[in-house]
Amino acid sequence: MFDNFLNFDIDATLRNRILQTLLIVFIMWLINKVSVRLIYRGDAVELRRQYHWRKVIEYTSFIIGILIIGNLWINNFQSVTTFFGLLSAGIAIALKDIFVNIAGWAFIYLRKPFDVGDRIQIGEVQGDVIDLRLFQFSLLEIGNWVDADQSTGRVVHVPNGKVFLDAQANYSTGFNYIWNEQKIYITLRSDFRKAKDILLEILNEHLKEDLRLAEKVFKKAKQDHLIVYKQFTPMIFTKITERGIQLSMRYLCDPKKRRMFEHAITESILERLGPEDNIRIAYPTSTVLLHQDKVHPDTHPDSRKR
């Protein structure tokens, strides 16, 4: 019955081409699936490299499949590809944005201003890169209405051509740490030297392990980038303001842990400075005075009755 269906009103040459096309599609699909399975048998730490290999296999198998199928269906395929080459030049003018996005994709893969897993800002959008495609890349958004660079849960798709138009800030490439600052204010009569000592103790307690890692990462990054830091340890800067004495805590931290560090450090500050009699946290206050107007006796309603 199946043989009768194949022979029904279908030329033998056309039938063979259809079967060969289906076979080529199946083989390319099978090669793609098997290759991906072999790639993802490695360690989970190699996820970024595995992702890129998967993309290379997908695009390569697609292009090879198109070329083989095109050669199968079109006679003198070489002259046809020449024709399509000339045609694409005209299409490039009409579809400029699409080709700009393809050029952006090539730029991202070759120049690598950022990679999958990096935390970046491009234009007004901030987030973690979760996918790189031919026309756009995807970010898991951070910030916006959420404080301290934490995820909003939204996925933002950005055209690849944006890399040629907007500046990009990469939190992860080169030196995978950022300088963060927290400020507190104490009154002018407080013992600011003691307050600074307490703050430094708190910072060193919370950042000890990360500072060791930061120094190792810096030594490696120094070979590839001109990044010069003379000090890795936390610092406290003092300034007199109209609110009192401003103590600015400056320290290195992983950008993805910034809010957790601020939370832990703030709680420790409140616990340590609370019992201190000679240190008072300053904060703005306001006083509202309500005055009751005095009523003149001649205008009082009761005075008219007399």
XYZ file of C-alpha atoms in Angstrom:
306
model
C 0.000 0.000 0.000
C 2.860 2.375 0.874
C 4.562 1.525 -2.461
C 1.345 2.300 -4.323
C 1.189 5.676 -2.578
C 4.730 6.531 -3.583
C 4.046 5.575 -7.212
C 0.761 7.501 -7.420
C 1.175 10.435 -9.855
C 4.773 11.073 -8.729
C 7.690 10.966 -11.095
C 10.454 8.576 -10.054
C 13.084 11.332 -10.069
C 10.922 13.611 -7.940
C 10.155 10.752 -5.544
C 13.851 9.977 -5.148
C 14.633 13.628 -4.419
C 11.914 13.793 -1.764
C 13.193 10.609 -0.091
C 16.788 11.843 -0.241
C 15.760 15.206 1.223
C 13.962 13.524 4.110
C 16.955 11.268 4.673
C 19.362 14.236 4.724
C 17.134 16.125 7.201
C 16.950 13.047 9.438
C 20.739 12.475 9.318
C 21.485 16.129 10.143
C 18.961 16.035 12.990
C 20.490 12.805 14.307
C 24.058 14.179 14.104
C 22.948 17.288 15.949
C 21.238 15.351 18.748
C 24.056 12.837 19.197
C 26.700 15.586 19.237
C 24.797 17.576 21.857
C 24.454 14.489 24.057
C 28.183 13.830 23.825
C 29.012 17.454 24.634
C 26.793 17.603 27.737
C 28.359 14.506 29.274
C 31.134 16.729 30.684
C 31.388 18.545 33.976
C 28.726 21.140 34.804
C 31.500 23.694 35.307
C 32.055 23.628 31.527
C 28.494 24.772 30.791
C 29.611 27.919 28.966
C 31.899 26.018 26.581
C 29.258 23.323 26.093
C 26.708 25.995 25.191
C 28.988 27.442 22.492
C 29.773 24.016 21.017
C 26.049 23.258 20.846
C 25.456 26.492 18.938
C 28.322 25.781 16.525
C 26.950 22.285 15.788
C 23.400 23.598 15.263
C 24.438 26.337 12.829
C 26.958 24.132 11.000
C 24.540 21.251 10.505
C 21.858 23.667 9.280
C 24.172 25.305 6.699
C 25.550 21.955 5.461
C 22.019 20.569 5.191
C 20.854 23.590 3.154
C 23.814 23.267 0.777
C 23.313 19.522 0.231
C 19.541 19.830 -0.278
C 20.010 22.850 -2.555
C 22.492 20.953 -4.692
C 20.035 18.060 -4.835
C 17.058 20.089 -6.058
C 18.672 22.783 -8.202
C 20.719 22.032 -11.307
C 23.943 23.977 -11.705
C 23.806 24.963 -8.043
C 27.056 26.938 -8.243
C 25.588 29.471 -10.658
C 22.509 29.695 -8.465
C 24.621 30.495 -5.413
C 26.305 33.242 -7.440
C 22.882 34.614 -8.278
C 21.844 34.529 -4.626
C 25.090 36.303 -3.721
C 24.196 39.183 -6.028
C 20.610 39.123 -4.842
C 21.672 39.311 -1.205
C 23.503 42.582 -1.898
C 20.200 44.151 -2.940
C 18.342 42.578 -0.058
C 20.954 43.916 2.378
C 19.873 47.460 1.518
C 16.196 46.733 2.098
C 16.780 44.626 5.213
C 19.642 46.598 6.738
C 18.663 46.007 10.375
C 18.620 42.231 9.925
C 22.126 42.207 8.459
C 23.350 44.611 11.146
C 22.080 42.138 13.758
C 23.917 39.288 11.990
C 27.096 41.396 11.955
C 26.541 42.098 15.659
C 26.220 38.369 16.303
C 29.550 37.744 14.533
C 31.139 40.595 16.498
C 29.903 39.167 19.821
C 31.302 35.720 19.025
C 34.643 36.918 17.624
C 35.436 39.952 19.782
C 33.554 38.685 22.887
C 32.572 41.953 24.598
C 30.427 39.650 26.745
C 29.533 35.967 26.954
C 26.806 33.722 28.319
C 26.728 34.044 32.114
C 28.196 37.577 32.196
C 26.381 40.386 33.963
C 26.251 43.399 31.664
C 24.587 46.729 31.049
C 23.858 47.850 27.493
C 22.108 51.190 27.154
C 19.467 51.316 29.889
C 19.140 47.527 30.203
C 21.013 45.501 32.834
C 21.041 41.759 33.313
C 22.746 38.380 33.080
C 23.330 37.063 29.540
C 21.422 33.790 29.187
C 21.337 33.246 25.408
C 23.081 34.378 22.204
C 21.205 34.006 18.933
C 21.664 35.086 15.327
C 19.491 38.206 15.584
C 19.318 38.942 19.304
C 20.706 38.064 22.705
C 18.689 37.594 25.883
C 19.225 39.035 29.360
C 17.699 38.013 32.669
C 16.925 41.539 33.819
C 18.227 43.011 37.077
C 17.553 46.335 38.762
C 14.678 48.423 37.387
C 12.119 48.411 40.252
C 14.234 45.926 42.281
C 17.015 47.337 44.482
C 20.693 46.320 44.551
C 20.958 44.642 41.159
C 18.756 41.653 41.890
C 16.699 39.840 39.267
C 13.250 41.092 38.259
C 12.366 37.746 36.679
C 11.860 39.268 33.218
C 13.792 38.139 30.138
C 14.771 41.058 27.891
C 15.642 40.378 24.242
C 18.128 42.871 22.773
C 18.951 43.121 19.031
C 22.578 42.220 18.330
C 23.053 45.477 16.410
C 22.902 47.341 19.738
C 26.561 46.440 20.337
C 27.483 48.941 17.604
C 25.257 51.722 18.963
C 25.297 51.593 22.782
C 28.116 51.411 25.298
C 28.390 48.102 27.152
C 29.470 47.679 30.761
C 30.603 44.184 31.700
C 30.627 43.267 35.392
C 32.338 39.939 34.752
C 35.059 40.288 32.110
C 38.605 41.191 33.135
C 38.114 41.543 36.877
C 35.048 39.774 38.228
C 34.597 42.113 41.205
C 33.227 45.625 41.654
C 33.801 48.321 44.245
C 30.711 48.831 46.370
C 30.068 51.652 48.851
C 27.791 51.910 51.864
C 27.314 55.083 53.884
C 26.225 55.659 57.450
C 26.003 58.919 59.391
C 26.884 59.497 63.033
C 26.477 62.627 65.149
C 29.281 65.193 65.461
C 29.730 64.307 69.149
C 30.222 60.602 68.429
C 33.603 58.922 68.704
C 34.189 58.603 64.965
C 37.570 56.845 65.339
C 36.021 54.044 67.366
C 33.154 53.843 64.875
C 35.650 53.427 61.994
C 37.478 50.645 63.845
C 34.195 48.792 64.423
C 33.170 49.178 60.778
C 36.515 47.848 59.546
C 36.202 44.821 61.833
C 32.717 44.133 60.436
C 33.866 44.436 56.821
C 36.873 42.166 57.346
C 34.698 39.532 59.011
C 32.196 39.396 56.145
C 34.613 39.844 53.224
C 37.637 37.796 54.331
C 37.083 34.838 51.991
C 36.009 36.928 48.991
C 39.025 39.220 49.337
C 41.363 36.226 49.009
C 39.606 35.155 45.825
C 39.619 38.740 44.499
C 43.383 38.984 44.886
C 43.909 35.719 42.971
C 41.554 36.824 40.184
C 43.296 40.198 39.985
C 46.711 38.613 39.476
C 45.317 36.626 36.546
C 43.414 39.585 35.049
C 46.454 41.838 35.308
C 48.106 39.835 32.501
C 45.262 40.576 30.049
C 44.057 44.030 31.113
C 45.639 47.195 32.452
C 43.855 47.060 35.813
C 45.877 48.437 38.705
C 44.638 48.308 42.297
C 47.072 49.126 45.071
C 44.717 48.045 47.824
C 42.174 45.248 48.069
C 41.235 45.614 51.725
C 38.138 47.604 52.767
C 38.491 51.341 53.394
C 36.544 53.892 55.441
C 36.352 57.497 54.246
C 35.279 60.319 56.567
C 33.377 63.454 55.592
C 31.464 66.142 57.498
C 28.007 66.859 56.070
C 24.935 68.745 57.241
C 23.575 65.458 58.617
C 26.695 64.805 60.714
C 29.801 62.692 60.108
C 29.545 60.565 56.986
C 31.449 57.266 57.085
C 31.713 55.709 53.618
C 32.611 52.008 53.540
C 34.289 50.998 50.277
C 34.972 47.338 49.543
C 35.333 44.786 46.724
C 32.543 42.289 46.211
C 31.049 39.907 43.682
C 28.387 41.932 41.781
C 25.893 39.071 42.108
C 26.287 39.067 45.907
C 26.099 42.835 46.434
C 22.698 42.941 48.119
C 23.470 40.021 50.415
C 26.684 41.720 51.558
C 24.857 45.000 52.194
C 22.183 43.156 54.185
C 24.673 41.243 56.353
C 26.920 44.281 56.929
C 23.969 46.527 57.840
C 22.654 44.059 60.418
C 26.124 43.749 61.968
C 26.436 47.546 62.156
C 23.133 47.867 63.998
C 24.108 45.083 66.410
C 27.594 46.473 67.118
C 26.859 50.215 67.296
C 23.607 49.890 69.258
C 25.226 49.250 72.707
C 27.889 51.972 72.217
C 27.172 54.992 74.453
C 29.524 57.361 72.648
C 28.393 56.539 69.087
C 25.026 57.685 67.809
C 23.662 57.076 64.331
C 22.405 60.343 62.819
C 19.278 60.562 60.710
C 17.115 63.492 59.538
C 14.178 64.432 61.761
C 11.500 67.094 61.540
C 9.302 68.771 64.163
C 5.806 70.097 63.520
C 4.464 72.759 65.935
C 0.694 73.245 66.023
C -0.454 76.603 67.536
C -4.096 77.234 68.534
C -5.171 80.692 67.396
C -6.416 82.987 70.167
C -9.952 84.295 69.580
C -10.608 87.978 70.322
C -13.402 88.394 72.937
C -15.385 90.789 70.718
C -15.525 88.281 67.872
C -16.426 85.244 70.014
C -20.003 84.056 69.362
C -20.805 83.986 73.098
C -19.875 87.650 73.472
C -22.749 88.721 71.210
C -25.270 87.146 73.596
C -24.246 89.338 76.462
